[in-house]
Amino acid sequence: MLNFISENQQYIYIVILMIFLGIEVIGRVPSVLHTPLMSGANAIHGVVIIGAIIVMGKAESNNYLALILGFLAVILGTLNVVGGFVVTNRMLEMFRGKQNPNKKK
Amino acid sequence: MQQNILTLIYLIASVTFIVGLKMLSHPEKARNGNLIAAAGMTLAILGTIFLYKDDAGNTLHNYGWIFGGILIGGIIGTLAAKKVKMTAMPEMVSLFNGMGGACAALISIVEFNHFSEVFTKPGWSEVPWNLTGNMIGHLLTIYAGAFIGSVSFAGSVIAWGKLNGKIKDFSFKGQHIFNLVLLAVIVGFIVYLLFDLNPSNYKLFYLIPLLSLLYGVLFVFPIGGADMPVVISLLNSFTGVAAACGGFLYNNKVMLTGGILVGAAGTLLTILMCKAMNRSLKNVLIGDFGGGNTVTSSQSKTGEIYKEITVSDAAVAMAYARKVMIVPGYGLAVAQAQHACHELEKLLEEKGVEVKYAIHAVAGRMPGHMNVLLAEADVNYEKLLEMELANDEFKTTDVVLILGANDVVNPAAKTDPTSPIYGMPILEVEEAKMVIVNKRSMKPGYAGIENELFFHPKTSMLFGDAKNVLQQLISEVKTL
């Protein structure tokens, strides 16, 4: 157990620091932004696409099961990333120009 | 060299995620935050495709498949995200979240196949088989990814179906116990296969994603539609953790950073959303809110009557008021009536009426739903009052116009301890001199409970589709 911790200490550090950072970073978000924030976070965990790309890129070209599953994973991961960012951007577009509403008619 | 560049790229991407998320929580900077995170993501993806090398120094191949997948996913994702109506955005987020979960689960399955390949090789049985600590760690991340990813996928799809009305609430007796047993079985399998994986039992692994899918379905099914935002946020953080499992699997720090960051931020966001409704997470998850059989219209007091008001009377009442407060709800979103609403607001202001909007934190189907919708119609940001401010102003308000909101103005939350929404802060519209409620029918709201506000002597009902009614109101006010 102790061995495991010292071998993987880098990762354990990252996990712990990220947990605190994640909480800290969005600690004071106004409720107006809850939905866009959720949507933005949704797009960020689309980083799982990188795993899908690695799976796909490593699969042997005669291992059809791995190819098909990997291919599906790449599609789904891309959907998550692209869809997530585009939806978030669309939501936030609605907020644009609100800071100086007097300029607008 | 290549490897070092990729490391740098991952570092930059991780920083953009953190900065992006930080900026997303400030109204002025949110849009740039999103773009920054997207840029970091693009960089990380491109870097992985072209620079990644595994431990043995092999680069990736199958480029055709990779680009094909990205192209298909990218086109569908962009089209879906661009075409979706503003009202359907919450569902869309849930669906995209499910895709991420499914992606994580598929990665785990492929990696497990890869791992268990040795079992199928001839001459295998003579080799002494022993799980080392590192192998157990490797397996744990595979199992966890398959479990969490599958739950997140199935749950998100159900949440999506519920939000767009394709799936109705469903629960059976003893479901919570069944769910707990199912969860225990899954965890049992994980522990068993973690320490005693061998050639004769490795196929049992496939039960983990299968049972997890079932668990995800049953986990979300009984939760009432009004609580869906909380559930989606929770599943969102699940997918984050599933992505982080992939990070462990490939020693990939950007996946780890992004995944854990979202996992932690998502969990906090879930709790913040619960707080906005003054309920605990536990209460949401096992509270039978809106899904149980106890909250059907059992207490609809048949003797009570509501009064209706005609459009022209309502128009007169508002045009000659000093102050009108508009309380938007899901009905406004469904009817896409935000533009008509803004038009009525301008018309009334021309007549010297002060018009403001009272926005409940959970009005609509997502926190902030109404703000986004009204912003689309160019409603002045300063006119949108959050709950506490609005509650102070109701006392001096002449007419409150409720557009398709129900549970957020239900006084039972304050007065009736047996009500499932008891304790939720509400907009105290009954403080105003007159309340006009626009609804499509007398059907109860999403929480499935009766609203005594509608029977209040100050209240008048104005039935019809929000957009229709608003357009009629506009033409009536114009003639005054």
Coordinates of C-alpha atoms in Angstrom, one line a residue:
Chain A
M1 CA 0.0 0.0 0.0
L2 CA 2.7 2.5 1.0
N3 CA 4.7 1.3 -1.9
F4 CA 1.8 2.1 -4.2
I5 CA 1.4 5.6 -2.8
S6 CA 5.1 6.5 -3.2
E7 CA 5.1 5.0 -6.7
N8 CA 2.1 7.0 -7.8
Q9 CA 2.6 10.1 -5.8
Q10 CA 2.6 12.4 -8.8
Y11 CA -0.9 11.2 -9.7
I12 CA -2.2 11.4 -6.2
Y13 CA -0.9 15.0 -5.9
I14 CA -2.7 15.9 -9.1
V15 CA -5.9 14.3 -8.0
I16 CA -5.9 16.1 -4.6
L17 CA -4.9 19.4 -5.9
M18 CA -7.5 19.3 -8.8
I19 CA -10.3 18.4 -6.4
F20 CA -9.5 21.6 -4.4
L21 CA -9.0 23.6 -7.5
G22 CA -12.2 22.5 -9.0
I23 CA -14.1 23.5 -5.9
E24 CA -12.3 26.8 -5.6
V25 CA -12.6 27.8 -9.2
I26 CA -16.4 27.8 -9.3
G27 CA -17.0 28.6 -5.7
R28 CA -18.8 31.9 -6.2
V29 CA -20.7 31.4 -9.4
P30 CA -23.9 33.3 -9.7
S31 CA -27.0 31.1 -10.3
V32 CA -27.5 32.7 -13.7
L33 CA -24.4 30.9 -14.9
H34 CA -25.2 27.5 -13.5
T35 CA -26.4 26.1 -16.8
P36 CA -23.6 27.5 -19.0
L37 CA -21.0 26.4 -16.4
M38 CA -22.4 22.9 -16.3
S39 CA -22.4 22.8 -20.1
G40 CA -18.8 24.1 -20.2
A41 CA -17.6 21.5 -17.7
N42 CA -19.5 18.9 -19.8
A43 CA -17.4 19.9 -22.8
I44 CA -14.2 19.8 -20.8
H45 CA -14.6 16.2 -19.6
G46 CA -14.8 15.5 -23.3
V47 CA -11.1 15.3 -22.9
V48 CA -11.8 11.6 -22.7
I49 CA -11.6 11.8 -26.5
I50 CA -7.8 11.6 -26.1
G51 CA -8.2 8.2 -24.6
A52 CA -10.4 7.2 -27.5
I53 CA -7.8 8.4 -30.0
I54 CA -5.1 6.4 -28.3
V55 CA -7.3 3.3 -28.2
M56 CA -8.0 3.7 -31.9
G57 CA -4.5 4.5 -32.9
K58 CA -3.1 1.4 -31.0
A59 CA -5.6 -1.1 -32.3
E60 CA -4.1 -3.7 -34.7
S61 CA -5.6 -3.4 -38.1
N62 CA -7.0 -6.9 -38.0
N63 CA -8.6 -6.6 -34.6
Y64 CA -12.0 -5.6 -35.9
L65 CA -13.8 -5.6 -32.5
A66 CA -11.2 -3.1 -31.1
L67 CA -11.4 -1.0 -34.3
I68 CA -15.2 -0.8 -34.2
L69 CA -15.4 0.0 -30.5
G70 CA -12.6 2.5 -30.8
F71 CA -14.2 4.1 -33.8
L72 CA -17.4 4.4 -31.9
A73 CA -15.6 5.9 -28.9
V74 CA -13.9 8.5 -31.1
I75 CA -17.3 9.5 -32.6
L76 CA -18.9 9.7 -29.2
G77 CA -16.0 11.6 -27.6
T78 CA -16.0 14.1 -30.5
L79 CA -19.7 14.6 -30.1
N80 CA -19.1 15.4 -26.4
V81 CA -16.3 17.9 -27.1
V82 CA -17.7 19.6 -30.2
G83 CA -21.3 19.6 -29.2
G84 CA -20.4 20.7 -25.6
F85 CA -18.4 23.7 -26.7
V86 CA -20.9 24.8 -29.4
V87 CA -23.9 24.6 -27.1
T88 CA -22.1 26.5 -24.4
N89 CA -21.1 29.1 -26.8
R90 CA -24.6 29.5 -28.0
M91 CA -25.9 29.9 -24.5
L92 CA -23.3 32.5 -23.7
E93 CA -24.0 34.4 -26.9
M94 CA -27.3 35.3 -25.3
F95 CA -25.5 37.2 -22.7
R96 CA -23.5 39.2 -25.1
G97 CA -24.0 43.0 -25.1
K98 CA -25.7 42.9 -21.8
Q99 CA -23.0 44.8 -20.1
N100 CA -23.8 48.0 -21.9
P101 CA -27.5 47.6 -22.6
N102 CA -27.9 51.3 -23.1
K103 CA -26.0 51.2 -26.4
K104 CA -28.5 48.7 -27.7
K105 CA -31.9 49.9 -28.8
Chain B
M1 CA 11.7 15.7 -28.6
Q2 CA 8.2 14.9 -29.9
Q3 CA 7.3 13.6 -26.5
N4 CA 8.5 16.8 -24.8
I5 CA 6.4 18.9 -27.1
L6 CA 3.4 16.7 -26.3
T7 CA 4.0 17.1 -22.6
L8 CA 4.1 20.9 -23.1
I9 CA 0.9 20.8 -25.1
Y10 CA -0.9 18.8 -22.4
L11 CA 0.4 21.3 -19.8
I12 CA -1.0 24.2 -21.8
A13 CA -4.3 22.4 -22.3
S14 CA -4.7 21.7 -18.6
V15 CA -4.1 25.3 -17.8
T16 CA -6.7 26.4 -20.4
F17 CA -9.2 24.1 -18.8
I18 CA -8.7 25.6 -15.4
V19 CA -8.6 29.2 -16.6
G20 CA -11.6 28.5 -18.9
L21 CA -13.7 27.0 -16.0
K22 CA -12.7 30.0 -13.8
M23 CA -13.8 32.5 -16.5
L24 CA -17.0 30.6 -17.0
S25 CA -18.1 31.6 -13.6
H26 CA -18.0 35.3 -14.4
P27 CA -20.8 36.7 -16.5
E28 CA -18.6 39.1 -18.6
K29 CA -15.8 36.6 -19.2
A30 CA -17.8 33.4 -19.6
R31 CA -17.8 33.4 -23.4
N32 CA -14.0 33.8 -23.7
G33 CA -13.5 31.2 -21.0
N34 CA -15.4 28.7 -23.2
L35 CA -13.4 29.6 -26.2
I36 CA -10.1 29.3 -24.3
A37 CA -11.0 25.8 -23.1
A38 CA -12.1 24.8 -26.6
A39 CA -8.8 26.0 -28.0
G40 CA -6.9 24.0 -25.4
M41 CA -8.9 21.0 -26.2
T42 CA -8.2 21.3 -29.9
L43 CA -4.5 21.6 -29.2
A44 CA -4.5 18.5 -27.0
I45 CA -6.4 16.5 -29.6
L46 CA -4.2 17.4 -32.5
G47 CA -1.1 16.9 -30.3
T48 CA -2.3 13.4 -29.4
I49 CA -2.9 12.4 -32.9
F50 CA 0.4 13.5 -34.3
L51 CA 2.8 13.3 -31.4
Y52 CA 1.7 10.5 -29.2
K53 CA 4.0 7.5 -28.7
D54 CA 3.3 4.6 -26.4
D55 CA 5.9 3.3 -24.0
A56 CA 7.6 1.2 -26.7
G57 CA 8.0 4.3 -28.9
N58 CA 5.4 3.4 -31.5
T59 CA 3.3 6.1 -33.0
L60 CA -0.4 5.8 -33.6
H61 CA -1.8 4.4 -36.7
N62 CA -5.3 3.9 -38.2
Y63 CA -5.4 7.6 -39.0
G64 CA -8.2 7.0 -41.5
W65 CA -10.4 5.7 -38.7
I66 CA -9.4 8.4 -36.3
F67 CA -10.1 11.3 -38.7
G68 CA -13.3 9.6 -40.0
G69 CA -14.6 9.3 -36.4
I70 CA -13.7 12.9 -35.6
L71 CA -15.3 14.1 -38.8
I72 CA -18.5 12.3 -38.2
G73 CA -18.7 13.2 -34.6
G74 CA -17.8 16.8 -35.3
I75 CA -20.4 17.3 -38.0
I76 CA -23.2 15.7 -36.0
G77 CA -22.2 17.5 -32.9
T78 CA -22.0 20.9 -34.5
L79 CA -25.3 20.4 -36.3
A80 CA -27.1 19.1 -33.3
A81 CA -25.8 21.9 -31.1
K82 CA -26.6 24.6 -33.6
K83 CA -30.0 23.4 -34.5
V84 CA -31.3 22.7 -31.1
K85 CA -33.9 25.1 -29.8
M86 CA -33.1 27.2 -26.8
T87 CA -35.7 25.4 -24.8
A88 CA -34.1 22.0 -25.5
M89 CA -30.6 23.0 -24.5
P90 CA -30.7 21.2 -21.1
E91 CA -31.6 17.9 -22.8
M92 CA -28.8 18.5 -25.3
V93 CA -26.3 19.0 -22.5
S94 CA -27.5 15.8 -20.9
L95 CA -27.1 13.9 -24.2
F96 CA -23.6 15.1 -24.9
N97 CA -22.7 14.2 -21.3
G98 CA -24.0 10.7 -22.0
M99 CA -21.8 10.4 -25.1
G100 CA -18.7 11.2 -23.0
G101 CA -19.7 8.5 -20.5
A102 CA -20.2 6.0 -23.3
C103 CA -16.9 6.9 -24.7
A104 CA -15.2 6.3 -21.4
A105 CA -16.9 2.9 -21.0
L106 CA -15.9 1.8 -24.5
I107 CA -12.3 2.7 -23.8
S108 CA -12.4 0.5 -20.7
I109 CA -13.9 -2.4 -22.6
V110 CA -11.3 -2.2 -25.4
E111 CA -8.5 -2.0 -22.8
F112 CA -9.9 -5.0 -21.0
N113 CA -10.1 -7.0 -24.2
H114 CA -6.5 -6.1 -24.7
F115 CA -5.6 -7.1 -21.2
S116 CA -7.4 -10.4 -21.3
E117 CA -6.0 -11.3 -24.7
V118 CA -3.3 -13.4 -23.1
F119 CA -6.0 -15.7 -21.8
T120 CA -7.0 -16.8 -25.3
K121 CA -3.5 -17.6 -26.5
P122 CA -2.5 -21.3 -26.9
G123 CA -0.2 -22.7 -24.3
W124 CA -1.5 -20.2 -21.8
S125 CA -2.6 -22.7 -19.1
E126 CA 1.0 -23.8 -18.4
V127 CA 2.1 -20.3 -17.4
P128 CA 1.8 -19.5 -13.7
W129 CA -0.8 -16.7 -13.3
N130 CA -0.3 -14.0 -10.8
L131 CA -1.8 -10.5 -10.5
T132 CA 0.8 -8.0 -9.5
G133 CA 0.0 -4.7 -7.7
N134 CA 0.4 -2.7 -10.8
M135 CA -1.9 -5.0 -12.7
I136 CA -4.5 -4.6 -10.0
G137 CA -4.2 -0.8 -10.3
H138 CA -4.6 -1.1 -14.0
L139 CA -7.7 -3.3 -13.7
L140 CA -9.2 -1.0 -11.1
T141 CA -9.2 1.9 -13.5
I142 CA -10.6 -0.2 -16.2
Y143 CA -13.4 -1.5 -14.0
A144 CA -14.1 2.0 -12.6
G145 CA -14.2 3.5 -16.1
A146 CA -16.6 0.9 -17.3
F147 CA -18.8 1.2 -14.3
I148 CA -19.0 5.0 -14.0
G149 CA -19.1 5.6 -17.7
S150 CA -22.0 3.2 -18.2
V151 CA -24.0 4.6 -15.3
S152 CA -23.4 8.1 -16.7
F153 CA -24.4 7.1 -20.2
A154 CA -27.6 5.3 -19.3
G155 CA -28.6 7.9 -16.7
S156 CA -28.0 10.8 -19.1
V157 CA -30.1 9.2 -21.8
I158 CA -32.9 8.7 -19.4
A159 CA -32.6 12.3 -18.1
W160 CA -32.7 13.4 -21.8
G161 CA -35.8 11.4 -22.4
K162 CA -37.5 12.7 -19.3
L163 CA -36.7 16.4 -20.1
N164 CA -38.2 16.2 -23.6
G165 CA -41.1 14.2 -22.3
K166 CA -40.4 11.0 -24.1
I167 CA -40.0 9.1 -20.8
K168 CA -42.5 9.3 -18.0
D169 CA -41.6 8.9 -14.3
F170 CA -41.6 5.3 -13.3
S171 CA -40.9 3.6 -10.1
F172 CA -41.9 0.3 -8.4
K173 CA -42.2 -0.7 -4.8
G174 CA -38.9 -1.3 -3.1
Q175 CA -36.9 0.2 -6.0
H176 CA -34.5 2.0 -3.7
I177 CA -33.6 -1.3 -2.0
F178 CA -33.4 -3.0 -5.4
N179 CA -31.0 -0.2 -6.6
L180 CA -28.8 -0.6 -3.5
V181 CA -28.7 -4.4 -4.0
L182 CA -27.8 -3.9 -7.6
L183 CA -25.0 -1.4 -6.7
A184 CA -23.7 -3.9 -4.1
V185 CA -23.7 -6.6 -6.8
I186 CA -21.7 -4.4 -9.2
V187 CA -19.2 -3.5 -6.5
G188 CA -19.0 -7.1 -5.5
F189 CA -18.1 -8.1 -9.1
I190 CA -15.5 -5.4 -9.3
V191 CA -13.8 -6.5 -6.1
Y192 CA -14.0 -10.2 -7.1
L193 CA -12.5 -9.6 -10.5
L194 CA -9.9 -7.3 -9.1
F195 CA -8.2 -9.8 -7.0
D196 CA -9.1 -13.1 -8.6
L197 CA -9.1 -12.5 -12.4
N198 CA -8.3 -15.7 -14.2
P199 CA -8.9 -17.4 -17.5
S200 CA -12.0 -19.1 -16.3
N201 CA -13.9 -16.0 -15.1
Y202 CA -12.6 -13.1 -17.1
K203 CA -15.7 -13.0 -19.3
L204 CA -17.7 -12.0 -16.2
F205 CA -16.2 -8.6 -16.7
Y206 CA -18.8 -7.8 -19.3
L207 CA -21.4 -8.0 -16.6
I208 CA -20.0 -4.8 -15.1
P209 CA -20.9 -2.4 -17.9
L210 CA -24.2 -4.3 -18.5
L211 CA -25.3 -4.1 -14.9
S212 CA -24.1 -0.5 -14.7
L213 CA -26.3 0.4 -17.6
L214 CA -29.3 -1.1 -15.8
Y215 CA -28.3 0.7 -12.6
G216 CA -28.0 4.1 -14.5
V217 CA -31.5 3.6 -15.9
L218 CA -33.0 2.7 -12.5
F219 CA -31.1 5.4 -10.7
V220 CA -32.6 8.2 -12.8
F221 CA -36.0 6.7 -13.5
P222 CA -37.7 7.5 -10.1
I223 CA -36.3 11.0 -9.8
G224 CA -38.9 13.7 -10.6
G225 CA -38.5 15.9 -13.7
A226 CA -38.1 19.0 -11.6
D227 CA -34.9 17.6 -10.2
M228 CA -33.4 16.7 -13.5
P229 CA -30.9 19.6 -13.6
V230 CA -29.4 18.4 -10.4
V231 CA -29.2 14.9 -11.7
I232 CA -27.6 16.0 -15.0
S233 CA -25.0 18.0 -13.0
L234 CA -24.3 14.9 -10.9
L235 CA -23.9 12.7 -14.0
N236 CA -21.7 15.4 -15.5
S237 CA -19.3 15.0 -12.6
F238 CA -19.5 11.2 -12.9
T239 CA -18.3 11.4 -16.5
G240 CA -15.5 13.7 -15.3
V241 CA -14.3 10.9 -13.0
A242 CA -14.7 8.3 -15.7
A243 CA -12.5 10.5 -18.0
A244 CA -10.0 10.7 -15.1
C245 CA -9.9 6.9 -15.0
G246 CA -8.8 7.0 -18.6
G247 CA -6.0 9.4 -17.5
F248 CA -4.7 6.8 -15.0
L249 CA -5.0 4.1 -17.7
Y250 CA -2.7 5.9 -20.1
N251 CA -0.7 7.9 -17.6
N252 CA -2.2 10.9 -19.4
K253 CA -2.1 14.0 -17.2
V254 CA -4.4 16.2 -19.3
M255 CA -7.2 13.6 -19.1
L256 CA -6.6 13.3 -15.4
T257 CA -6.5 17.0 -14.8
G258 CA -9.6 17.7 -17.0
G259 CA -11.5 14.7 -15.6
I260 CA -10.9 15.4 -11.9
L261 CA -11.4 19.1 -12.3
V262 CA -14.9 18.5 -13.8
G263 CA -15.6 15.8 -11.3
A264 CA -14.9 18.2 -8.4
A265 CA -16.5 21.3 -9.9
G266 CA -19.5 19.3 -11.0
T267 CA -20.0 17.9 -7.6
L268 CA -19.9 21.4 -6.1
L269 CA -22.2 22.7 -8.8
T270 CA -24.6 19.9 -8.0
I271 CA -24.6 20.9 -4.3
L272 CA -25.1 24.6 -5.2
M273 CA -28.1 23.7 -7.3
C274 CA -29.6 21.7 -4.5
K275 CA -29.0 24.7 -2.2
A276 CA -30.8 27.0 -4.7
M277 CA -33.8 24.7 -4.1
N278 CA -33.2 24.4 -0.4
R279 CA -33.0 20.6 -0.6
S280 CA -30.3 18.2 0.2
L281 CA -28.7 15.9 -2.4
K282 CA -29.9 12.8 -0.5
N283 CA -33.4 14.2 -0.6
V284 CA -33.2 14.6 -4.3
L285 CA -31.9 11.2 -5.0
I286 CA -34.1 9.1 -2.8
G287 CA -36.9 11.6 -2.0
D288 CA -39.4 10.2 -4.5
F289 CA -40.0 13.8 -5.5
G290 CA -42.7 14.0 -8.1
G291 CA -42.3 10.4 -9.0
G292 CA -44.0 8.7 -6.1
N293 CA -47.7 7.9 -5.8
T294 CA -48.3 10.0 -2.8
V295 CA -48.2 13.3 -4.6
T296 CA -51.0 12.8 -7.1
S297 CA -53.8 15.2 -6.9
S298 CA -55.0 13.6 -3.6
Q299 CA -55.4 16.9 -2.0
S300 CA -57.2 18.7 -4.9
K301 CA -59.9 20.2 -2.9
T302 CA -62.8 19.7 -5.3
G303 CA -64.9 22.3 -3.6
E304 CA -62.5 25.1 -4.4
I305 CA -63.0 27.2 -7.4
Y306 CA -60.7 29.4 -9.4
K307 CA -61.7 32.5 -11.3
E308 CA -60.9 33.2 -14.9
I309 CA -60.1 36.5 -16.4
T310 CA -60.5 37.6 -20.0
V311 CA -57.6 38.9 -22.0
S312 CA -59.0 42.4 -22.2
D313 CA -59.5 42.6 -18.5
A314 CA -56.0 41.5 -17.9
A315 CA -54.7 44.0 -20.4
V316 CA -56.6 46.8 -18.7
A317 CA -55.3 45.7 -15.3
M318 CA -51.7 45.8 -16.5
A319 CA -51.9 48.9 -18.6
Y320 CA -53.2 51.0 -15.7
A321 CA -50.9 49.5 -13.0
R322 CA -48.0 51.3 -11.7
K323 CA -45.8 48.3 -11.4
V324 CA -46.0 44.9 -13.1
M325 CA -43.9 42.0 -12.3
I326 CA -43.6 39.1 -14.7
V327 CA -42.8 35.7 -13.4
P328 CA -41.6 33.4 -16.2
G329 CA -41.5 29.6 -16.0
Y330 CA -41.2 26.6 -18.2
G331 CA -44.5 27.5 -20.0
L332 CA -42.8 30.5 -21.5
A333 CA -39.9 28.4 -22.7
V334 CA -42.1 25.7 -24.2
A335 CA -44.2 28.4 -26.1
Q336 CA -41.0 30.2 -27.2
A337 CA -42.8 33.3 -26.0
Q338 CA -39.8 35.3 -24.9
H339 CA -40.0 37.8 -27.8
A340 CA -43.7 38.4 -27.3
C341 CA -43.0 38.8 -23.6
H342 CA -40.4 41.5 -24.3
E343 CA -42.7 43.2 -26.7
L344 CA -45.4 43.4 -24.0
E345 CA -42.9 44.7 -21.6
K346 CA -41.9 47.5 -24.0
L347 CA -45.5 48.4 -24.7
L348 CA -46.3 48.7 -21.0
E349 CA -43.3 50.8 -20.4
E350 CA -44.3 53.2 -23.1
K351 CA -47.5 53.6 -21.1
G352 CA -45.5 54.5 -18.0
V353 CA -45.8 51.2 -16.3
E354 CA -42.8 49.9 -14.5
V355 CA -42.1 46.3 -15.6
K356 CA -39.7 43.9 -14.0
Y357 CA -39.1 40.2 -14.1
A358 CA -38.9 38.0 -11.1
I359 CA -36.6 35.0 -11.7
H360 CA -36.6 32.1 -9.5
A361 CA -33.3 30.2 -9.4
V362 CA -34.8 27.0 -10.6
A363 CA -37.6 28.4 -12.9
G364 CA -37.8 26.4 -16.1
R365 CA -35.9 23.2 -16.3
M366 CA -32.4 24.4 -15.5
P367 CA -31.0 27.1 -13.2
G368 CA -30.5 30.1 -15.3
H369 CA -32.9 28.8 -18.0
M370 CA -35.0 31.9 -17.9
N371 CA -32.1 34.3 -17.9
V372 CA -30.8 32.8 -21.1
L373 CA -34.2 32.8 -22.7
L374 CA -35.0 36.4 -21.9
A375 CA -31.5 37.5 -22.8
E376 CA -32.2 36.0 -26.2
A377 CA -35.1 38.3 -26.6
D378 CA -32.9 41.3 -25.6
V379 CA -34.6 41.9 -22.3
N380 CA -32.5 44.3 -20.3
Y381 CA -30.3 42.5 -17.8
E382 CA -31.2 45.0 -15.0
K383 CA -34.8 44.2 -15.2
L384 CA -34.3 40.6 -14.1
L385 CA -34.6 40.4 -10.3
E386 CA -33.4 37.4 -8.4
M387 CA -35.7 35.9 -5.8
E388 CA -34.8 37.9 -2.7
L389 CA -34.9 41.2 -4.5
A390 CA -38.2 40.3 -6.2
N391 CA -39.7 39.2 -2.9
D392 CA -39.0 42.7 -1.5
E393 CA -40.7 44.3 -4.4
F394 CA -43.9 42.2 -4.6
K395 CA -45.5 44.3 -1.7
T396 CA -45.4 47.4 -3.9
T397 CA -46.4 45.6 -7.1
D398 CA -49.9 46.0 -8.6
V399 CA -50.1 43.1 -11.0
V400 CA -48.0 39.9 -11.1
L401 CA -48.2 38.1 -14.4
I402 CA -47.2 34.5 -14.1
L403 CA -46.3 32.9 -17.4
G404 CA -46.2 29.1 -17.1
A405 CA -44.5 29.0 -13.7
N406 CA -46.1 26.8 -11.1
D407 CA -44.0 25.1 -8.4
V408 CA -41.8 28.2 -7.8
V409 CA -44.8 30.2 -6.7
N410 CA -46.6 27.5 -4.8
P411 CA -47.3 28.8 -1.2
A412 CA -47.4 25.2 0.0
A413 CA -43.6 25.3 0.1
K414 CA -44.1 27.7 3.1
T415 CA -47.3 26.5 4.7
D416 CA -47.7 22.8 4.2
P417 CA -45.1 20.6 5.9
T418 CA -46.4 17.5 4.2
S419 CA -45.8 19.0 0.7
P420 CA -42.9 17.5 -1.1
I421 CA -41.6 20.9 -1.9
Y422 CA -41.9 22.2 1.6
G423 CA -39.0 24.3 2.5
M424 CA -38.1 25.4 -1.0
P425 CA -37.8 29.2 -1.2
I426 CA -40.5 30.6 -3.4
L427 CA -41.5 33.8 -5.0
E428 CA -44.1 35.3 -2.7
V429 CA -46.4 36.6 -5.4
E430 CA -49.4 36.7 -3.2
E431 CA -48.0 39.8 -1.6
A432 CA -48.9 41.7 -4.7
K433 CA -52.3 43.3 -5.2
M434 CA -53.3 41.1 -8.0
V435 CA -52.0 37.9 -9.6
I436 CA -52.7 36.8 -13.1
V437 CA -51.7 33.2 -13.9
N438 CA -51.2 32.1 -17.4
K439 CA -51.2 28.4 -17.8
R440 CA -52.4 26.0 -20.4
S441 CA -54.7 24.1 -18.1
M442 CA -55.3 23.4 -14.4
K443 CA -52.9 20.5 -14.6
P444 CA -50.4 20.5 -11.7
G445 CA -46.8 21.5 -12.4
Y446 CA -43.8 19.4 -12.9
A447 CA -43.6 18.4 -9.3
G448 CA -47.1 17.0 -9.7
I449 CA -48.7 18.9 -6.8
E450 CA -51.7 21.1 -6.5
N451 CA -51.1 24.8 -6.2
E452 CA -53.4 26.6 -3.8
L453 CA -52.3 30.0 -5.2
F454 CA -54.6 29.4 -8.1
F455 CA -57.6 29.4 -5.7
H456 CA -56.4 32.5 -3.9
P457 CA -59.0 35.3 -4.0
K458 CA -56.4 37.7 -5.5
T459 CA -55.6 35.2 -8.3
S460 CA -57.2 35.1 -11.7
M461 CA -56.5 32.5 -14.3
L462 CA -55.8 33.2 -17.9
F463 CA -55.7 30.0 -19.8
G464 CA -53.9 29.4 -23.0
D465 CA -50.5 29.0 -24.7
A466 CA -48.1 31.7 -23.3
K467 CA -47.2 33.0 -26.8
N468 CA -50.8 33.2 -27.9
V469 CA -52.0 34.9 -24.8
L470 CA -49.2 37.4 -24.9
Q471 CA -49.9 38.3 -28.5
Q472 CA -53.5 38.8 -27.6
L473 CA -52.5 40.9 -24.6
I474 CA -50.2 43.0 -26.8
S475 CA -53.0 43.8 -29.3
E476 CA -55.4 44.6 -26.4
V477 CA -52.9 46.9 -24.8
K478 CA -52.3 48.7 -28.1
T479 CA -55.9 49.6 -28.4
L480 CA -56.1 51.1 -25.0

